């Protein structure tokens, strides 16, 4: 069972266009929030260097944990998004697997705790297929849990009917 912190650190601002920052300052910010109990970090493959920076922070925390002999409960939980914006009719099983493997590498984990699936255009009807590809990767051990982000209710019902095992839905509030 995946357990996330009540409040989640979000790192979309690292995508660029939101002001200048230094990588070390971003990781110090992650640690400051982690130290007060915000142990879950939200990122995405489309957030520029965000996955890489979260992965570096993950590595630093694992080293601290090992040196200080801390329990595994002190390990950050990276959650990433699987965002589909272009070539929606062409995305296939292999591309999905390669992108998930790349996220594992960038975040420095063997399995992604939570992948939140986003689909940008409902006129391209392949979102159920892609969600089922993610389900296959969950069954293969690449993903622990699957969530959705910014889906409307009719599409969530389609995913549910197809037996996509969604555990969460991040709704858009802006």
PDB file of C-alpha atoms in Angstrom:
ATOM      1  CA  UNK A   1       0.000   0.000   0.000  1.00  0.00           C
ATOM      2  CA  UNK A   2       1.280   3.423  -0.912  1.00  0.00           C
ATOM      3  CA  UNK A   3       1.147   6.039   1.806  1.00  0.00           C
ATOM      4  CA  UNK A   4       1.799   9.647   0.841  1.00  0.00           C
ATOM      5  CA  UNK A   5       2.114  12.767   2.963  1.00  0.00           C
ATOM      6  CA  UNK A   6      -1.020  14.813   3.515  1.00  0.00           C
ATOM      7  CA  UNK A   7       0.570  17.744   1.691  1.00  0.00           C
ATOM      8  CA  UNK A   8       2.629  17.047  -1.436  1.00  0.00           C
ATOM      9  CA  UNK A   9       5.574  19.102  -2.680  1.00  0.00           C
ATOM     10  CA  UNK A  10       4.976  20.142  -6.292  1.00  0.00           C
ATOM     11  CA  UNK A  11       7.826  20.979  -8.653  1.00  0.00           C
ATOM     12  CA  UNK A  12       6.223  22.174 -11.903  1.00  0.00           C
ATOM     13  CA  UNK A  13       7.975  25.519 -11.386  1.00  0.00           C
ATOM     14  CA  UNK A  14      11.268  23.825 -12.257  1.00  0.00           C
ATOM     15  CA  UNK A  15      10.040  23.486 -15.856  1.00  0.00           C
ATOM     16  CA  UNK A  16      11.257  26.989 -16.602  1.00  0.00           C
ATOM     17  CA  UNK A  17       9.562  30.309 -17.167  1.00  0.00           C
ATOM     18  CA  UNK A  18       8.780  30.715 -13.454  1.00  0.00           C
ATOM     19  CA  UNK A  19      11.865  32.608 -12.350  1.00  0.00           C
ATOM     20  CA  UNK A  20      15.506  31.699 -12.010  1.00  0.00           C
ATOM     21  CA  UNK A  21      16.706  29.200  -9.447  1.00  0.00           C
ATOM     22  CA  UNK A  22      19.847  27.270  -8.632  1.00  0.00           C
ATOM     23  CA  UNK A  23      19.674  23.462  -8.587  1.00  0.00           C
ATOM     24  CA  UNK A  24      21.167  23.346  -5.080  1.00  0.00           C
ATOM     25  CA  UNK A  25      18.571  25.824  -3.805  1.00  0.00           C
ATOM     26  CA  UNK A  26      15.788  23.674  -5.249  1.00  0.00           C
ATOM     27  CA  UNK A  27      17.175  20.593  -3.468  1.00  0.00           C
ATOM     28  CA  UNK A  28      17.577  22.562  -0.201  1.00  0.00           C
ATOM     29  CA  UNK A  29      13.916  23.537  -0.537  1.00  0.00           C
ATOM     30  CA  UNK A  30      12.968  19.868  -1.028  1.00  0.00           C
ATOM     31  CA  UNK A  31      14.917  18.920   2.099  1.00  0.00           C
ATOM     32  CA  UNK A  32      13.388  21.706   4.210  1.00  0.00           C
ATOM     33  CA  UNK A  33       9.882  20.541   3.286  1.00  0.00           C
ATOM     34  CA  UNK A  34      10.841  16.875   3.696  1.00  0.00           C
ATOM     35  CA  UNK A  35      12.215  17.566   7.181  1.00  0.00           C
ATOM     36  CA  UNK A  36       8.819  18.900   8.338  1.00  0.00           C
ATOM     37  CA  UNK A  37       6.909  15.882   7.026  1.00  0.00           C
ATOM     38  CA  UNK A  38       6.144  16.704   3.397  1.00  0.00           C
ATOM     39  CA  UNK A  39       7.719  13.464   2.195  1.00  0.00           C
ATOM     40  CA  UNK A  40       5.953  13.174  -1.182  1.00  0.00           C
ATOM     41  CA  UNK A  41       7.294  15.049  -4.211  1.00  0.00           C
ATOM     42  CA  UNK A  42       5.247  15.659  -7.371  1.00  0.00           C
ATOM     43  CA  UNK A  43       7.019  15.985 -10.702  1.00  0.00           C
ATOM     44  CA  UNK A  44       6.549  15.117 -14.387  1.00  0.00           C
ATOM     45  CA  UNK A  45       8.528  14.276 -17.462  1.00  0.00           C
ATOM     46  CA  UNK A  46       7.374  17.571 -18.987  1.00  0.00           C
ATOM     47  CA  UNK A  47       8.629  19.693 -16.049  1.00  0.00           C
ATOM     48  CA  UNK A  48      12.070  20.303 -17.547  1.00  0.00           C
ATOM     49  CA  UNK A  49      14.820  19.128 -15.174  1.00  0.00           C
ATOM     50  CA  UNK A  50      12.357  18.505 -12.338  1.00  0.00           C
ATOM     51  CA  UNK A  51      12.576  14.678 -12.409  1.00  0.00           C
ATOM     52  CA  UNK A  52      16.373  14.862 -12.467  1.00  0.00           C
ATOM     53  CA  UNK A  53      16.497  17.249  -9.498  1.00  0.00           C
ATOM     54  CA  UNK A  54      14.002  15.169  -7.510  1.00  0.00           C
ATOM     55  CA  UNK A  55      16.106  12.094  -8.358  1.00  0.00           C
ATOM     56  CA  UNK A  56      19.251  13.813  -7.104  1.00  0.00           C
ATOM     57  CA  UNK A  57      17.426  14.732  -3.900  1.00  0.00           C
ATOM     58  CA  UNK A  58      16.259  11.107  -3.592  1.00  0.00           C
ATOM     59  CA  UNK A  59      19.874   9.949  -3.877  1.00  0.00           C
ATOM     60  CA  UNK A  60      21.066  12.462  -1.280  1.00  0.00           C
ATOM     61  CA  UNK A  61      18.341  11.362   1.151  1.00  0.00           C
ATOM     62  CA  UNK A  62      19.191   7.676   0.653  1.00  0.00           C
ATOM     63  CA  UNK A  63      22.835   8.457   1.449  1.00  0.00           C
ATOM     64  CA  UNK A  64      21.791  10.361   4.603  1.00  0.00           C
ATOM     65  CA  UNK A  65      19.504   7.488   5.571  1.00  0.00           C
ATOM     66  CA  UNK A  66      22.322   4.978   5.147  1.00  0.00           C
ATOM     67  CA  UNK A  67      24.907   7.062   7.040  1.00  0.00           C
ATOM     68  CA  UNK A  68      22.550   7.863   9.915  1.00  0.00           C
ATOM     69  CA  UNK A  69      20.932   4.387   9.918  1.00  0.00           C
ATOM     70  CA  UNK A  70      17.465   5.910   9.626  1.00  0.00           C
ATOM     71  CA  UNK A  71      14.368   3.753   9.034  1.00  0.00           C
ATOM     72  CA  UNK A  72      13.074   3.437   5.468  1.00  0.00           C
ATOM     73  CA  UNK A  73      10.050   5.533   6.469  1.00  0.00           C
ATOM     74  CA  UNK A  74      12.376   8.518   6.088  1.00  0.00           C
ATOM     75  CA  UNK A  75      12.687   7.947   2.328  1.00  0.00           C
ATOM     76  CA  UNK A  76      11.051  10.503  -0.011  1.00  0.00           C
ATOM     77  CA  UNK A  77       8.207   9.316  -2.211  1.00  0.00           C
ATOM     78  CA  UNK A  78       8.489  10.606  -5.787  1.00  0.00           C
ATOM     79  CA  UNK A  79       5.271  10.770  -7.774  1.00  0.00           C
ATOM     80  CA  UNK A  80       5.461  11.593 -11.449  1.00  0.00           C
ATOM     81  CA  UNK A  81       3.005  12.317 -14.192  1.00  0.00           C
ATOM     82  CA  UNK A  82       2.741  10.552 -17.534  1.00  0.00           C
ATOM     83  CA  UNK A  83       1.609  13.408 -19.777  1.00  0.00           C
ATOM     84  CA  UNK A  84       0.384  12.894 -23.326  1.00  0.00           C
ATOM     85  CA  UNK A  85       0.177  16.019 -25.490  1.00  0.00           C
ATOM     86  CA  UNK A  86       1.279  15.146 -29.019  1.00  0.00           C
ATOM     87  CA  UNK A  87       1.135  12.255 -31.460  1.00  0.00           C
ATOM     88  CA  UNK A  88      -1.750  10.889 -29.417  1.00  0.00           C
ATOM     89  CA  UNK A  89      -2.939   8.568 -32.181  1.00  0.00           C
ATOM     90  CA  UNK A  90       0.547   7.067 -32.532  1.00  0.00           C
ATOM     91  CA  UNK A  91       1.619   6.413 -28.933  1.00  0.00           C
ATOM     92  CA  UNK A  92       2.267   2.707 -28.459  1.00  0.00           C
ATOM     93  CA  UNK A  93       3.147   0.180 -25.776  1.00  0.00           C
ATOM     94  CA  UNK A  94       6.920   0.498 -26.424  1.00  0.00           C
ATOM     95  CA  UNK A  95       6.916   4.299 -26.091  1.00  0.00           C
ATOM     96  CA  UNK A  96       4.984   4.069 -22.831  1.00  0.00           C
ATOM     97  CA  UNK A  97       7.460   1.542 -21.447  1.00  0.00           C
ATOM     98  CA  UNK A  98      10.478   3.600 -22.541  1.00  0.00           C
ATOM     99  CA  UNK A  99       9.088   6.756 -20.936  1.00  0.00           C
ATOM    100  CA  UNK A 100       8.353   4.934 -17.675  1.00  0.00           C
ATOM    101  CA  UNK A 101      11.843   3.401 -17.650  1.00  0.00           C
ATOM    102  CA  UNK A 102      13.340   6.861 -18.291  1.00  0.00           C
ATOM    103  CA  UNK A 103      11.355   8.263 -15.349  1.00  0.00           C
ATOM    104  CA  UNK A 104      12.705   5.468 -13.125  1.00  0.00           C
ATOM    105  CA  UNK A 105      16.246   6.352 -14.191  1.00  0.00           C
ATOM    106  CA  UNK A 106      15.770  10.090 -13.707  1.00  0.00           C
ATOM    107  CA  UNK A 107      14.154   9.623 -10.290  1.00  0.00           C
ATOM    108  CA  UNK A 108      16.714   6.968  -9.322  1.00  0.00           C
ATOM    109  CA  UNK A 109      14.125   4.353  -8.324  1.00  0.00           C
ATOM    110  CA  UNK A 110      13.525   0.811  -9.520  1.00  0.00           C
ATOM    111  CA  UNK A 111       9.735   1.285  -9.375  1.00  0.00           C
ATOM    112  CA  UNK A 112       7.651   4.455  -9.566  1.00  0.00           C
ATOM    113  CA  UNK A 113       5.448   4.753  -6.451  1.00  0.00           C
ATOM    114  CA  UNK A 114       2.686   6.682  -8.239  1.00  0.00           C
ATOM    115  CA  UNK A 115       2.251   7.574 -11.905  1.00  0.00           C
ATOM    116  CA  UNK A 116      -0.495  10.105 -12.572  1.00  0.00           C
ATOM    117  CA  UNK A 117      -1.804   9.845 -16.126  1.00  0.00           C
ATOM    118  CA  UNK A 118      -2.752  12.976 -18.098  1.00  0.00           C
ATOM    119  CA  UNK A 119      -4.340  13.034 -21.575  1.00  0.00           C
ATOM    120  CA  UNK A 120      -4.634  16.357 -23.389  1.00  0.00           C
ATOM    121  CA  UNK A 121      -7.246  15.741 -26.104  1.00  0.00           C
ATOM    122  CA  UNK A 122     -10.287  13.513 -25.708  1.00  0.00           C
ATOM    123  CA  UNK A 123     -10.892  13.597 -29.478  1.00  0.00           C
ATOM    124  CA  UNK A 124      -7.938  11.214 -29.674  1.00  0.00           C
ATOM    125  CA  UNK A 125      -9.611   8.143 -28.188  1.00  0.00           C
ATOM    126  CA  UNK A 126      -6.458   6.194 -27.266  1.00  0.00           C
ATOM    127  CA  UNK A 127      -6.396   7.216 -23.577  1.00  0.00           C
ATOM    128  CA  UNK A 128      -7.909   3.888 -22.466  1.00  0.00           C
ATOM    129  CA  UNK A 129      -5.279   1.965 -24.462  1.00  0.00           C
ATOM    130  CA  UNK A 130      -2.465   4.009 -22.931  1.00  0.00           C
ATOM    131  CA  UNK A 131      -3.908   3.601 -19.427  1.00  0.00           C
ATOM    132  CA  UNK A 132      -3.982  -0.155 -20.018  1.00  0.00           C
ATOM    133  CA  UNK A 133      -0.318  -0.037 -21.120  1.00  0.00           C
ATOM    134  CA  UNK A 134       0.428   1.645 -17.781  1.00  0.00           C
ATOM    135  CA  UNK A 135      -1.548  -1.128 -16.073  1.00  0.00           C
ATOM    136  CA  UNK A 136       0.648  -3.721 -17.792  1.00  0.00           C
ATOM    137  CA  UNK A 137       3.740  -1.912 -16.487  1.00  0.00           C
ATOM    138  CA  UNK A 138       2.217  -1.944 -13.013  1.00  0.00           C
ATOM    139  CA  UNK A 139       1.764  -5.707 -13.332  1.00  0.00           C
ATOM    140  CA  UNK A 140       5.407  -5.980 -14.462  1.00  0.00           C
ATOM    141  CA  UNK A 141       6.639  -4.076 -11.383  1.00  0.00           C
ATOM    142  CA  UNK A 142       7.651  -0.759 -12.969  1.00  0.00           C
ATOM    143  CA  UNK A 143       4.797   1.143 -11.296  1.00  0.00           C
ATOM    144  CA  UNK A 144       3.348   0.686  -7.810  1.00  0.00           C
ATOM    145  CA  UNK A 145       0.126   2.671  -8.268  1.00  0.00           C
ATOM    146  CA  UNK A 146      -1.645   4.543 -11.079  1.00  0.00           C
ATOM    147  CA  UNK A 147      -3.579   7.766 -10.686  1.00  0.00           C
ATOM    148  CA  UNK A 148      -5.215  10.186 -13.094  1.00  0.00           C
ATOM    149  CA  UNK A 149      -4.841  13.919 -13.385  1.00  0.00           C
ATOM    150  CA  UNK A 150      -7.326  16.398 -14.871  1.00  0.00           C
ATOM    151  CA  UNK A 151      -9.667  13.794 -16.388  1.00  0.00           C
ATOM    152  CA  UNK A 152     -13.360  14.593 -16.591  1.00  0.00           C
ATOM    153  CA  UNK A 153     -15.972  12.270 -15.117  1.00  0.00           C
ATOM    154  CA  UNK A 154     -17.070  10.543 -18.365  1.00  0.00           C
ATOM    155  CA  UNK A 155     -13.454   9.589 -19.148  1.00  0.00           C
ATOM    156  CA  UNK A 156     -12.802   8.450 -15.574  1.00  0.00           C
ATOM    157  CA  UNK A 157     -15.814   6.162 -15.937  1.00  0.00           C
ATOM    158  CA  UNK A 158     -14.340   4.766 -19.174  1.00  0.00           C
ATOM    159  CA  UNK A 159     -11.051   4.043 -17.416  1.00  0.00           C
ATOM    160  CA  UNK A 160     -12.903   2.391 -14.536  1.00  0.00           C
ATOM    161  CA  UNK A 161     -14.984   0.261 -16.947  1.00  0.00           C
ATOM    162  CA  UNK A 162     -11.733  -0.883 -18.627  1.00  0.00           C
ATOM    163  CA  UNK A 163     -10.417  -2.004 -15.194  1.00  0.00           C
ATOM    164  CA  UNK A 164      -7.624   0.542 -15.010  1.00  0.00           C
ATOM    165  CA  UNK A 165      -6.697   0.373 -11.297  1.00  0.00           C
ATOM    166  CA  UNK A 166      -6.754   4.094 -10.459  1.00  0.00           C
ATOM    167  CA  UNK A 167      -6.025   4.952  -6.822  1.00  0.00           C
ATOM    168  CA  UNK A 168      -6.223   8.739  -7.092  1.00  0.00           C
ATOM    169  CA  UNK A 169      -7.347  11.643  -9.228  1.00  0.00           C
ATOM    170  CA  UNK A 170      -5.653  15.029  -9.090  1.00  0.00           C
ATOM    171  CA  UNK A 171      -8.226  17.588 -10.169  1.00  0.00           C
ATOM    172  CA  UNK A 172      -7.470  20.895 -11.836  1.00  0.00           C
ATOM    173  CA  UNK A 173      -8.320  23.895  -9.684  1.00  0.00           C
ATOM    174  CA  UNK A 174      -6.879  26.715 -11.763  1.00  0.00           C
TER     175      UNK A 174
END
